[in-house]
XYZ file of C-alpha atoms in Angstrom:
741
model
C 119.111 87.794 95.762
C 121.910 89.583 93.915
C 119.731 92.688 94.026
C 119.611 92.606 97.840
C 123.376 92.080 98.157
C 123.993 94.934 95.730
C 121.969 97.303 97.866
C 123.639 96.024 101.052
C 127.124 96.738 99.701
C 127.204 100.434 100.757
C 126.347 99.343 104.290
C 129.236 96.894 104.641
C 130.679 98.750 107.658
C 127.341 98.886 109.485
C 126.728 95.244 108.617
C 130.146 94.303 110.020
C 129.394 96.144 113.270
C 126.056 94.342 113.452
C 127.707 90.950 113.003
C 130.317 91.741 115.685
C 127.636 92.692 118.198
C 125.586 89.711 117.056
C 128.458 87.446 118.088
C 128.626 89.288 121.418
C 124.897 88.707 121.904
C 125.218 85.013 121.062
C 128.195 84.561 123.388
C 126.253 86.225 126.193
C 123.181 84.076 125.582
C 125.307 80.926 125.481
C 127.291 81.982 128.540
C 124.324 82.421 130.868
C 123.452 78.688 131.142
C 127.087 77.944 132.007
C 127.061 80.580 134.761
C 123.725 79.250 135.999
C 125.271 75.775 136.165
C 128.175 77.152 138.211
C 125.707 78.897 140.507
C 123.905 75.612 141.213
C 126.799 73.138 141.229
C 129.511 75.267 142.804
C 127.658 78.036 144.600
C 124.847 75.993 146.138
C 125.979 72.372 146.198
C 129.728 72.892 146.698
C 129.401 75.881 149.008
C 131.328 78.154 146.664
C 134.350 75.904 146.234
C 135.313 75.938 142.567
C 137.895 73.144 142.536
C 138.728 70.024 144.501
C 142.252 70.817 145.694
C 142.152 73.542 148.398
C 144.118 76.751 147.985
C 145.592 76.255 151.465
C 145.877 73.204 153.706
C 147.556 72.355 156.985
C 150.654 70.170 157.141
C 148.640 67.480 158.945
C 146.125 67.489 156.116
C 148.827 66.931 153.496
C 150.337 64.076 155.506
C 146.920 62.483 155.967
C 146.105 62.555 152.250
C 149.493 61.095 151.261
C 148.561 57.875 153.057
C 145.832 57.261 150.465
C 148.081 57.781 147.448
C 150.815 55.874 145.749
C 154.350 57.107 146.263
C 154.354 58.844 142.877
C 150.937 60.418 143.433
C 151.985 61.561 146.923
C 154.983 63.278 145.365
C 152.717 65.014 142.836
C 150.512 66.282 145.670
C 153.502 67.493 147.720
C 155.065 69.260 144.731
C 151.794 71.057 144.032
C 151.942 72.872 147.367
C 154.564 75.238 148.764
C 155.194 75.941 152.476
C 153.672 79.163 153.814
C 155.207 79.875 157.262
C 152.910 81.474 159.804
C 152.213 85.138 159.048
C 154.627 85.492 156.117
C 152.081 85.298 153.270
C 149.658 88.174 153.857
C 147.337 87.171 151.035
C 146.930 83.645 152.439
C 146.606 84.980 155.993
C 143.868 87.378 154.896
C 141.799 84.618 153.302
C 142.667 81.919 155.846
C 142.924 83.483 159.351
C 144.655 80.452 160.946
C 147.553 80.861 158.509
C 148.614 83.879 160.535
C 149.486 81.726 163.545
C 150.411 78.348 162.085
C 152.356 76.951 159.170
C 150.297 75.904 156.169
C 150.804 74.835 152.576
C 149.516 76.971 149.701
C 148.606 75.766 146.228
C 151.267 76.997 143.788
C 149.229 76.907 140.550
C 145.498 77.135 140.024
C 145.500 76.612 136.242
C 147.393 74.442 133.779
C 148.350 70.793 133.564
C 150.191 70.776 136.877
C 147.140 72.146 138.675
C 144.954 69.501 137.029
C 147.296 66.751 138.139
C 147.267 68.015 141.740
C 143.493 68.291 141.695
C 143.216 64.751 140.315
C 145.403 63.136 142.977
C 143.733 65.187 145.719
C 140.324 63.949 144.560
C 141.499 60.331 144.563
C 142.974 60.682 148.045
C 139.835 62.297 149.452
C 137.632 59.666 147.848
C 139.796 56.830 149.104
C 139.695 58.345 152.606
C 135.910 58.582 152.445
C 135.602 55.004 151.237
C 137.888 53.890 154.068
C 135.769 55.691 156.648
C 132.621 54.226 155.103
C 134.112 50.734 155.146
C 135.239 51.037 158.750
C 131.758 52.163 159.816
C 129.957 49.402 157.892
C 132.626 46.751 158.266
C 132.496 45.932 154.544
C 134.568 46.122 151.414
C 134.671 49.482 149.593
C 131.566 50.395 147.654
C 132.198 52.761 144.792
C 128.575 53.850 144.899
C 128.775 54.828 148.576
C 127.992 58.418 149.345
C 129.786 60.770 151.596
C 128.780 58.770 154.629
C 129.648 60.443 157.820
C 132.613 62.424 156.517
C 130.652 65.661 156.425
C 130.108 65.528 160.188
C 133.746 64.830 161.079
C 136.230 67.394 162.282
C 139.804 67.530 160.916
C 141.165 66.844 164.397
C 139.281 63.546 164.497
C 140.788 62.543 161.158
C 144.302 63.488 162.334
C 143.781 61.368 165.454
C 143.102 58.374 163.218
C 146.298 58.949 161.209
C 148.340 56.270 163.091
C 145.654 53.690 162.388
C 145.586 54.641 158.706
C 149.373 54.320 158.605
C 149.215 50.791 160.020
C 146.478 49.836 157.526
C 148.550 51.127 154.626
C 151.637 49.284 155.820
C 149.629 46.085 155.984
C 147.905 46.680 152.607
C 144.533 47.325 154.223
C 144.028 50.537 152.233
C 144.882 49.103 148.844
C 141.319 48.056 148.041
C 139.975 51.509 148.904
C 142.674 53.266 146.918
C 141.998 51.027 143.908
C 138.241 51.584 144.186
C 138.743 55.343 144.265
C 141.055 55.232 141.241
C 138.663 53.035 139.240
C 135.479 55.017 139.847
C 134.786 57.434 136.986
C 131.597 58.885 138.495
C 131.350 62.349 139.961
C 131.146 61.046 143.530
C 134.889 61.550 144.005
C 134.689 65.222 143.029
C 131.781 65.804 145.377
C 133.614 64.154 148.287
C 136.769 66.118 147.466
C 134.788 69.325 147.840
C 133.467 68.125 151.193
C 137.009 67.572 152.489
C 138.079 70.957 151.134
C 135.313 72.561 153.199
C 136.661 70.700 156.257
C 140.194 71.950 155.628
C 138.970 75.500 155.030
C 136.963 75.397 158.266
C 140.095 74.245 160.082
C 141.960 77.337 158.808
C 139.270 79.678 160.167
C 137.316 80.383 156.942
C 133.699 81.526 157.409
C 132.165 78.960 155.068
C 128.754 80.664 154.920
C 130.306 83.985 153.980
C 132.585 82.169 151.535
C 129.518 80.686 149.860
C 127.651 84.016 149.838
C 130.635 85.763 148.261
C 130.780 83.191 145.486
C 127.024 83.344 144.800
C 127.065 87.150 144.742
C 130.090 87.105 142.426
C 128.433 84.687 139.993
C 125.193 86.669 140.226
C 127.009 89.868 139.305
C 128.670 88.084 136.396
C 125.289 86.852 135.192
C 123.866 90.355 135.523
C 126.809 91.809 133.593
C 126.522 89.192 130.856
C 122.756 89.768 130.618
C 123.245 93.537 130.403
C 125.987 93.158 127.793
C 123.782 90.808 125.786
C 120.908 93.295 126.036
C 123.102 96.171 124.872
C 124.406 94.023 121.994
C 120.826 93.120 121.023
C 119.857 96.807 121.044
C 122.853 97.731 118.864
C 122.091 94.893 116.434
C 118.431 95.916 116.305
C 119.339 99.566 115.734
C 121.752 98.789 112.911
C 119.362 96.228 111.406
C 116.580 98.828 111.368
C 118.915 101.459 109.926
C 120.182 99.149 107.175
C 116.740 97.732 106.371
C 115.003 101.102 106.121
C 117.909 102.676 104.204
C 117.975 99.836 101.676
C 114.201 100.078 101.283
C 114.433 103.842 100.805
C 117.110 103.520 98.119
C 115.261 100.700 96.424
C 111.987 102.656 96.337
C 113.864 105.694 95.058
C 115.544 103.708 92.289
C 112.295 102.035 91.252
C 110.505 105.390 91.278
C 113.269 107.052 89.267
C 113.345 104.176 86.789
C 109.573 104.240 86.362
C 109.785 108.019 85.980
C 112.057 107.471 82.963
C 109.720 104.934 81.385
C 108.240 105.820 78.058
C 104.704 104.867 77.173
C 106.121 101.677 75.654
C 107.428 100.552 79.066
C 104.198 101.499 80.811
C 102.427 99.194 78.391
C 104.392 96.251 79.868
C 103.437 96.882 83.508
C 100.053 97.739 84.923
C 99.844 100.747 87.223
C 98.629 98.517 90.060
C 101.633 96.221 89.604
C 104.096 99.121 89.663
C 102.509 100.446 92.865
C 102.738 96.990 94.470
C 106.362 96.614 93.448
C 107.243 100.035 94.855
C 105.477 99.441 98.172
C 104.664 95.866 99.142
C 107.572 94.190 97.349
C 110.085 96.628 98.805
C 108.506 96.094 102.231
C 109.074 92.342 101.913
C 112.773 92.911 101.245
C 113.026 95.411 104.095
C 111.505 92.855 106.459
C 113.910 90.191 105.210
C 116.937 92.432 105.855
C 115.638 93.534 109.247
C 114.870 90.010 110.420
C 117.764 88.475 108.501
C 120.429 90.452 110.340
C 118.808 89.700 113.685
C 117.788 86.085 113.077
C 119.276 84.624 109.905
C 122.814 85.073 111.242
C 121.883 84.769 114.903
C 120.055 81.451 114.677
C 122.814 79.314 113.047
C 125.475 80.660 115.413
C 123.197 80.041 118.384
C 122.302 76.561 117.140
C 125.880 75.423 116.492
C 127.148 76.991 119.715
C 124.292 75.438 121.679
C 125.048 71.976 120.290
C 128.756 72.263 121.168
C 128.118 73.514 124.709
C 125.307 71.017 125.289
C 127.673 68.160 124.426
C 130.274 69.660 126.765
C 127.694 69.831 129.541
C 126.755 66.181 129.110
C 128.115 64.101 126.279
C 126.024 61.145 127.471
C 122.792 63.027 126.670
C 123.909 64.342 123.282
C 121.621 61.816 121.585
C 118.675 63.868 122.877
C 119.903 66.828 120.835
C 120.091 64.574 117.774
C 116.501 63.456 118.340
C 115.368 67.080 118.712
C 117.170 68.210 115.552
C 115.783 65.324 113.489
C 112.236 66.040 114.705
C 112.535 69.769 113.995
C 114.069 69.296 110.552
C 111.325 66.824 109.669
C 108.614 69.296 110.683
C 110.288 72.130 108.763
C 110.645 70.078 105.579
C 106.948 69.229 105.639
C 106.008 72.850 106.315
C 108.214 74.215 103.542
C 106.931 71.694 101.036
C 103.412 72.974 101.735
C 103.978 76.717 102.170
C 106.796 77.783 99.837
C 104.892 77.291 96.536
C 102.119 79.546 97.831
C 104.503 82.427 98.470
C 105.245 82.667 94.757
C 101.610 83.475 93.979
C 100.910 85.908 96.826
C 102.431 88.978 95.173
C 100.576 88.340 91.902
C 97.336 88.049 93.845
C 98.071 91.382 95.547
C 98.647 92.886 92.082
C 95.282 91.564 90.960
C 93.479 92.932 94.014
C 95.086 96.354 93.557
C 94.145 96.349 89.879
C 90.489 95.571 90.584
C 90.373 98.152 93.396
C 91.928 100.853 91.241
C 89.566 100.179 88.339
C 86.585 100.314 90.700
C 87.644 103.609 92.237
C 88.595 105.332 88.988
C 85.540 104.034 87.100
C 82.962 104.453 89.859
C 80.731 106.809 87.862
C 80.642 104.478 84.858
C 79.923 101.495 87.094
C 77.003 103.298 88.723
C 75.707 104.625 85.419
C 75.431 101.112 84.008
C 74.251 99.555 87.275
C 77.150 97.102 87.420
C 77.854 97.435 91.137
C 77.051 93.765 91.754
C 79.342 92.644 88.949
C 82.239 94.741 90.255
C 81.567 93.516 93.788
C 81.846 89.998 92.427
C 85.171 90.774 90.726
C 86.539 92.293 93.906
C 85.212 89.455 96.030
C 86.837 86.878 93.776
C 90.233 88.638 93.842
C 89.933 89.241 97.561
C 88.902 85.651 98.244
C 91.788 84.241 96.195
C 94.224 86.320 98.230
C 92.443 85.389 101.461
C 92.528 81.664 100.776
C 96.205 81.705 99.814
C 97.122 83.838 102.810
C 95.018 81.686 105.098
C 96.743 78.546 103.908
C 100.154 80.083 104.531
C 99.141 81.507 107.910
C 97.619 78.208 109.010
C 100.779 76.416 108.021
C 102.856 78.902 109.991
C 100.384 78.743 112.889
C 100.938 74.978 113.085
C 104.691 75.519 113.227
C 104.772 77.192 116.637
C 102.653 74.583 118.494
C 104.702 71.818 116.853
C 107.946 73.449 117.979
C 106.518 74.011 121.464
C 105.505 70.345 121.669
C 108.995 69.245 120.636
C 110.482 71.667 123.154
C 108.355 70.346 126.019
C 108.981 66.710 125.099
C 112.721 67.335 124.958
C 112.539 69.048 128.373
C 110.791 66.013 129.847
C 113.322 63.680 128.236
C 116.248 65.708 129.590
C 114.768 65.664 133.103
C 114.042 61.928 132.912
C 117.472 60.912 131.660
C 119.297 63.546 133.715
C 117.601 62.477 136.962
C 118.851 58.918 136.513
C 122.381 60.148 135.810
C 122.309 62.469 138.823
C 121.189 59.543 141.010
C 124.132 57.525 139.677
C 126.527 60.458 140.370
C 127.245 60.717 136.663
C 125.846 64.234 136.234
C 125.452 67.329 138.352
C 122.175 69.172 138.695
C 123.616 72.396 137.307
C 124.935 70.616 134.210
C 121.516 69.083 133.617
C 119.895 72.503 133.904
C 122.497 73.986 131.543
C 121.920 71.139 129.075
C 118.203 71.850 129.216
C 118.811 75.531 128.488
C 121.079 74.725 125.565
C 118.476 72.316 124.183
C 115.879 75.088 124.324
C 118.265 77.500 122.607
C 118.935 74.957 119.856
C 115.216 74.451 119.263
C 114.587 78.203 119.301
C 117.391 78.733 116.789
C 115.725 76.250 114.435
C 112.422 78.030 115.019
C 114.028 81.357 114.068
C 115.565 79.776 110.977
C 112.199 78.343 109.989
C 110.664 81.806 110.251
C 113.396 83.168 108.014
C 113.032 80.374 105.505
C 109.344 81.216 105.254
C 110.221 84.864 104.584
C 112.993 84.186 102.094
C 110.885 82.713 99.231
C 108.463 85.627 99.328
C 111.308 88.144 99.524
C 113.074 86.437 96.597
C 109.892 86.690 94.544
C 109.631 90.379 95.459
C 113.301 90.955 94.588
C 112.760 89.362 91.183
C 109.773 91.622 90.537
C 111.775 94.713 91.503
C 114.737 93.510 89.445
C 112.395 93.138 86.485
C 111.536 96.839 86.721
C 115.124 97.974 87.253
C 116.423 95.814 84.396
C 113.815 96.999 81.919
C 115.549 98.411 78.869
C 114.415 101.952 78.176
C 113.260 102.543 74.621
C 113.752 106.304 75.042
C 117.439 106.790 75.785
C 119.618 109.809 76.321
C 122.072 110.486 73.465
C 125.720 109.729 74.202
C 126.722 113.244 73.078
C 123.687 115.485 73.450
C 123.407 118.486 71.141
C 121.932 121.882 71.872
C 120.232 124.325 69.558
C 119.593 128.041 69.479
C 115.914 128.851 69.708
C 116.335 132.264 68.112
C 113.044 133.611 66.823
C 111.351 130.253 67.237
C 111.569 126.518 66.671
C 110.722 124.833 63.401
C 109.457 121.265 63.792
C 109.900 118.991 60.775
C 108.517 115.463 60.325
C 110.650 113.758 57.681
C 109.069 110.526 56.355
C 108.119 109.431 59.885
C 106.632 106.012 60.545
C 105.728 104.409 63.881
C 104.422 101.126 65.166
C 103.763 99.902 68.734
C 106.089 97.208 70.037
C 105.852 94.103 67.914
C 102.681 95.177 66.133
C 102.368 93.941 62.580
C 100.961 97.177 61.154
C 102.276 100.713 61.539
C 100.107 103.285 63.315
C 101.718 106.109 61.332
C 103.360 105.769 57.967
C 105.400 108.164 55.829
C 104.384 111.339 57.646
C 106.107 114.504 56.367
C 105.281 118.130 57.151
C 106.840 121.298 58.548
C 105.425 123.264 61.500
C 106.776 126.822 61.549
C 106.984 129.417 64.342
C 104.040 131.805 64.516
C 101.790 129.265 62.803
C 99.269 126.740 64.028
C 99.484 123.242 62.587
C 96.316 121.291 63.284
C 95.589 117.567 62.977
C 92.176 116.152 62.326
C 90.829 112.814 61.239
C 88.630 109.937 62.164
C 88.952 108.143 65.484
C 92.060 105.936 65.494
C 93.714 107.822 62.664
C 96.864 108.344 64.800
C 96.509 112.048 65.700
C 97.491 111.744 69.383
C 100.200 109.235 68.603
C 101.715 111.696 66.120
C 102.014 114.561 68.617
C 103.323 112.125 71.293
C 106.354 111.587 69.077
C 107.457 115.223 69.458
C 108.239 115.119 73.226
C 109.558 111.540 72.696
C 106.865 109.747 74.647
C 107.573 107.222 71.907
C 110.438 107.131 69.417
C 109.853 106.924 65.689
C 110.507 103.558 64.089
C 111.464 105.145 60.773
C 112.303 108.617 59.528
C 113.116 111.467 61.886
C 111.721 114.522 63.630
C 113.885 117.627 63.782
C 113.812 120.905 65.663
C 115.718 123.663 63.919
C 117.430 120.973 61.860
C 118.553 118.790 64.798
C 117.114 115.307 65.235
C 115.225 115.330 68.546
C 116.896 112.000 69.456
C 120.195 113.908 69.560
C 118.845 116.335 72.174
C 118.707 115.566 75.885
C 115.203 114.736 77.008
C 115.309 117.581 79.516
C 116.203 120.206 76.937
C 113.706 118.804 74.448
C 110.812 118.889 76.885
C 111.748 122.302 78.254
C 110.978 123.672 74.788
C 107.459 122.217 74.819
C 104.276 123.289 76.566
C 102.145 120.141 76.572
C 98.416 119.868 77.266
C 97.206 116.248 77.402
C 93.943 114.988 76.038
C 92.739 114.267 79.570
C 93.281 117.199 81.928
C 95.313 115.881 84.845
C 95.690 117.943 88.024
C 97.666 117.214 91.175
C 96.786 117.521 94.837
C 97.378 121.075 96.043
C 95.754 124.332 94.989
C 95.143 126.136 91.701
C 98.332 128.203 91.934
C 100.548 125.168 92.627
C 99.032 123.321 89.668
C 99.660 126.245 87.320
C 103.194 126.732 88.669
C 103.826 123.043 87.966
C 104.777 124.248 84.484
C 107.147 126.923 85.805
C 107.984 126.681 89.507
C 109.420 130.181 89.917
C 106.540 131.995 88.231
C 105.279 135.020 90.141
C 101.649 135.852 90.847
C 101.332 138.105 87.806
C 102.508 135.338 85.468
C 100.065 132.902 87.081
C 97.154 135.278 86.601
C 98.181 135.992 82.991
C 98.254 132.288 82.137
C 94.867 131.768 83.804
C 93.378 134.730 81.932
C 94.603 133.491 78.538
C 93.286 130.003 79.363
C 89.877 131.566 80.115
C 90.060 130.247 83.708
C 89.922 133.591 85.531
C 86.133 133.701 85.432
C 85.377 130.583 87.450
C 88.391 131.123 89.763
C 87.123 134.569 90.776
C 83.876 132.931 91.900
C 85.793 130.717 94.306
C 86.211 131.996 97.875
C 89.959 131.350 98.007
C 90.747 132.272 94.403
C 94.009 130.780 93.146
C 94.547 129.311 96.638
C 91.444 127.115 96.220
C 92.297 123.468 96.917
C 92.452 120.857 94.179
C 91.717 117.272 95.178
C 93.500 114.218 93.811
C 93.027 114.073 90.040
C 91.145 117.388 90.079
C 87.832 115.669 90.803
C 86.455 118.738 92.601
C 86.403 120.794 89.382
C 84.577 120.144 86.120
C 86.123 118.617 82.997
C 86.194 121.986 81.206
C 87.801 123.654 84.224
C 90.436 120.910 84.369
C 91.235 121.481 80.691
C 91.592 125.225 81.152
C 93.865 124.802 84.180
C 95.945 122.306 82.186
C 96.219 124.847 79.366
C 97.292 127.551 81.841
C 99.947 125.195 83.215
C 101.407 124.795 79.712
C 101.157 128.485 78.788
C 103.036 129.684 81.862
C 106.191 128.068 80.472
C 106.150 130.470 77.522
C 107.679 127.651 75.488
C 108.579 127.951 71.797
C 106.478 124.870 70.978
C 102.961 124.113 72.223
C 101.095 120.817 71.855
C 97.346 120.764 72.453
C 96.182 117.146 72.307
C 92.422 117.524 71.828
C 92.521 119.946 74.764
C 89.372 121.899 73.884
C 86.870 119.046 73.687
C 85.238 119.834 77.057
C 84.834 123.553 76.313
C 81.656 125.148 75.076
C 81.835 126.933 71.715
C 81.857 130.398 73.246
C 84.757 129.590 75.600
C 86.517 127.728 72.800
C 86.371 130.768 70.530
C 87.536 133.148 73.258
C 90.386 130.825 74.158
C 91.537 130.528 70.539
C 91.592 134.317 70.144
C 93.621 134.739 73.335
C 95.977 131.913 72.341
C 96.569 133.500 68.932
C 97.977 136.596 70.613
C 99.869 134.739 73.356
C 101.515 132.202 71.018
C 102.198 134.566 68.126
C 105.883 133.547 67.977
C 105.472 129.893 68.960
C 105.002 126.739 66.947
C 101.573 125.371 67.840
C 100.463 121.791 67.222
C 96.764 121.152 67.808
C 94.866 117.871 67.751
C 91.128 118.479 67.449
C 87.883 116.733 66.695
C 85.930 119.935 65.954
C 86.523 121.716 62.683
C 85.504 125.017 64.296
C 88.509 124.789 66.587
C 91.054 124.565 63.768
C 89.438 126.243 60.750
C 91.659 129.292 61.160
C 94.892 127.288 61.456
C 97.628 128.128 58.938
C 98.119 124.421 58.226
C 95.658 121.579 58.676
C 96.809 117.982 58.255
C 94.152 115.350 57.683
C 94.988 111.806 58.798
C 93.273 108.598 57.830
C 94.547 105.177 58.909
C 97.929 106.614 59.820
C 98.555 108.399 56.535
C 98.286 112.026 55.456
C 95.366 112.338 53.065
C 95.198 116.110 53.051
C 97.312 119.144 53.870
C 96.490 122.845 53.590
C 94.189 125.549 54.903
C 90.516 125.121 55.679
C 89.457 126.505 52.317
C 92.011 124.472 50.377
C 91.033 121.229 52.061
C 87.331 121.785 51.405
C 88.197 121.785 47.756
C 90.891 119.111 47.615
C 90.270 116.601 50.457
C 87.049 114.572 50.511
C 87.820 113.211 53.981
C 88.116 116.702 55.443
C 85.058 117.890 53.570
C 82.989 115.011 54.966
C 84.115 115.836 58.511
C 83.432 119.549 58.050
C 80.012 119.065 56.507
C 79.011 116.731 59.355
C 79.802 119.457 61.911
C 79.161 122.825 60.279
C 76.356 124.446 58.367
C 76.895 125.813 54.845
C 77.204 129.309 56.269
C 79.845 128.171 58.772
C 81.813 126.333 56.094
C 82.385 129.519 54.188
């Protein structure tokens, strides 16, 4: 994965922004269940009252509550409130209309330890009062499990009227049991009753309780809407940056692979198949792009969401935290089984894609040969086997992944049922509020979803790692043809002299050399031709001049400078090369000819075509030089492809020309006309010609005969007929006695 991190480095700023907004998105997603819990518990059940201790309370209410507290607790309650004389505190009077005409007490602090202490003693007092009322109605001892009883239907004035009786009971110790029961009950019943009494006190001060509740619900609803919108905006920003980073990394990676492959010599191409290089440039890069895109959005999102969900779920209900543990254990168990089955298959998928591409490419490029030999069924079988291997592997992986989602859904539904079952019992026992149970359920779902997202990423990671390794293999390939550290330049002058000085060459780790001890000089204005039996090394020899391969011994010089000391660009700019197989590119005739010299004008194009003997068939085309050329030049004949390839080389007007058996598809008449035209056009150039036909090269100033990688003859046509048996055998097999003369 070092490759991925290296390509991500330039996008550190964008990645940082993505992570920041990712945290914002997670915080928003985790905050919504908490707000939903407040909506249910506070907005609906508590009527909008957020805390037990009221913000304002009458003096009678304070005195009443003190009766149900110890002396120290009563002092804490009294110190938590400050007098607010009638009409003096406008803020209190605005919220509590009765405060404008009567003295009240206002809560001094709403946050902090002091506020918590006041809220705690207020809750105890309210609970003890409720238990006392319940006991008086039932004539029994206090029951900690008792509900609100009839307190909700009482009016504050009724409670104040009973104050003398409560005072007598406290003096006689009759309230001690209720006070102790309230202090010893750790359930949520006390908090619920405290809220009920707060509503009574608020109603006494003229508060519209229905409007109060509506205001709270609307406020929480707006908060939820704002959080949802913020989370949505954060998700959009994260998605935008993730897409930008992923596509940019993929673009740079494809560019680097393409540039590296473009600098490969034939030796490097021998290590990788064309199908494999195409797969690495497309499918493998796509796998990494998908990993980055999903990784930014999920790989970082899921762990943060999972950890945050666990923490907040425990805060919502620590007593049900064991359910989260059960869910995590079940999910991890499923994932381990899935990974053990699926991950090994990912390592073979890319190789199977390579194989399928290879078979497809061979079928398409060799279609005519396949049809000629009637091997359609055989090739269909090859394709079917490669296709079926890929299908079976993909199907296994997809089935494994398809099982993952139902398994996660089952766990999710079972956990939901378990939360409802356990939560319902705790709600009945006043140990949990409904909103907290709903929030816990939401957090449990978020935790499970985070593990589901992580599982998806873990399934992507092995395949992306395999793709990264394949791309790294291309990028790390050592080039056998390297640029010189201090490139030299040379003056072309009247021409370029090419000298082979004791040159030998062998492929890779081959035991035998293809060429051995080759020495000759090719001079400007002369044609040096190479002929020999098949496999003698003719094409390999001329491939050494443009450095498609580098010599393994000896050296090749141009005007006295070793070609390895020249930059590849300068070296190849001096050469007009025509390959053995005429290769054309998608476009038209003019664009293919200008491929050799982009800025050539129309006159230069027509001159090159005329010398290459291509003008005749082009004039018969409706669109002339604008006639389209399909991929590979399949819409023109082999001879036409060769002539267009020759024109492409001639338009460069280079000092050195290499014709690698470039006349084999031409008829004898066209061949002769082309050679006459070339003689005039290349009168000052050094021409290297590989040929199979003696008639093509019999007029060359120098003919070199190769046999098994060695020079067995060198001279003119007449000289070689006398001195070289190999050449004479070739000539006699092709020409009549009259033609030999």
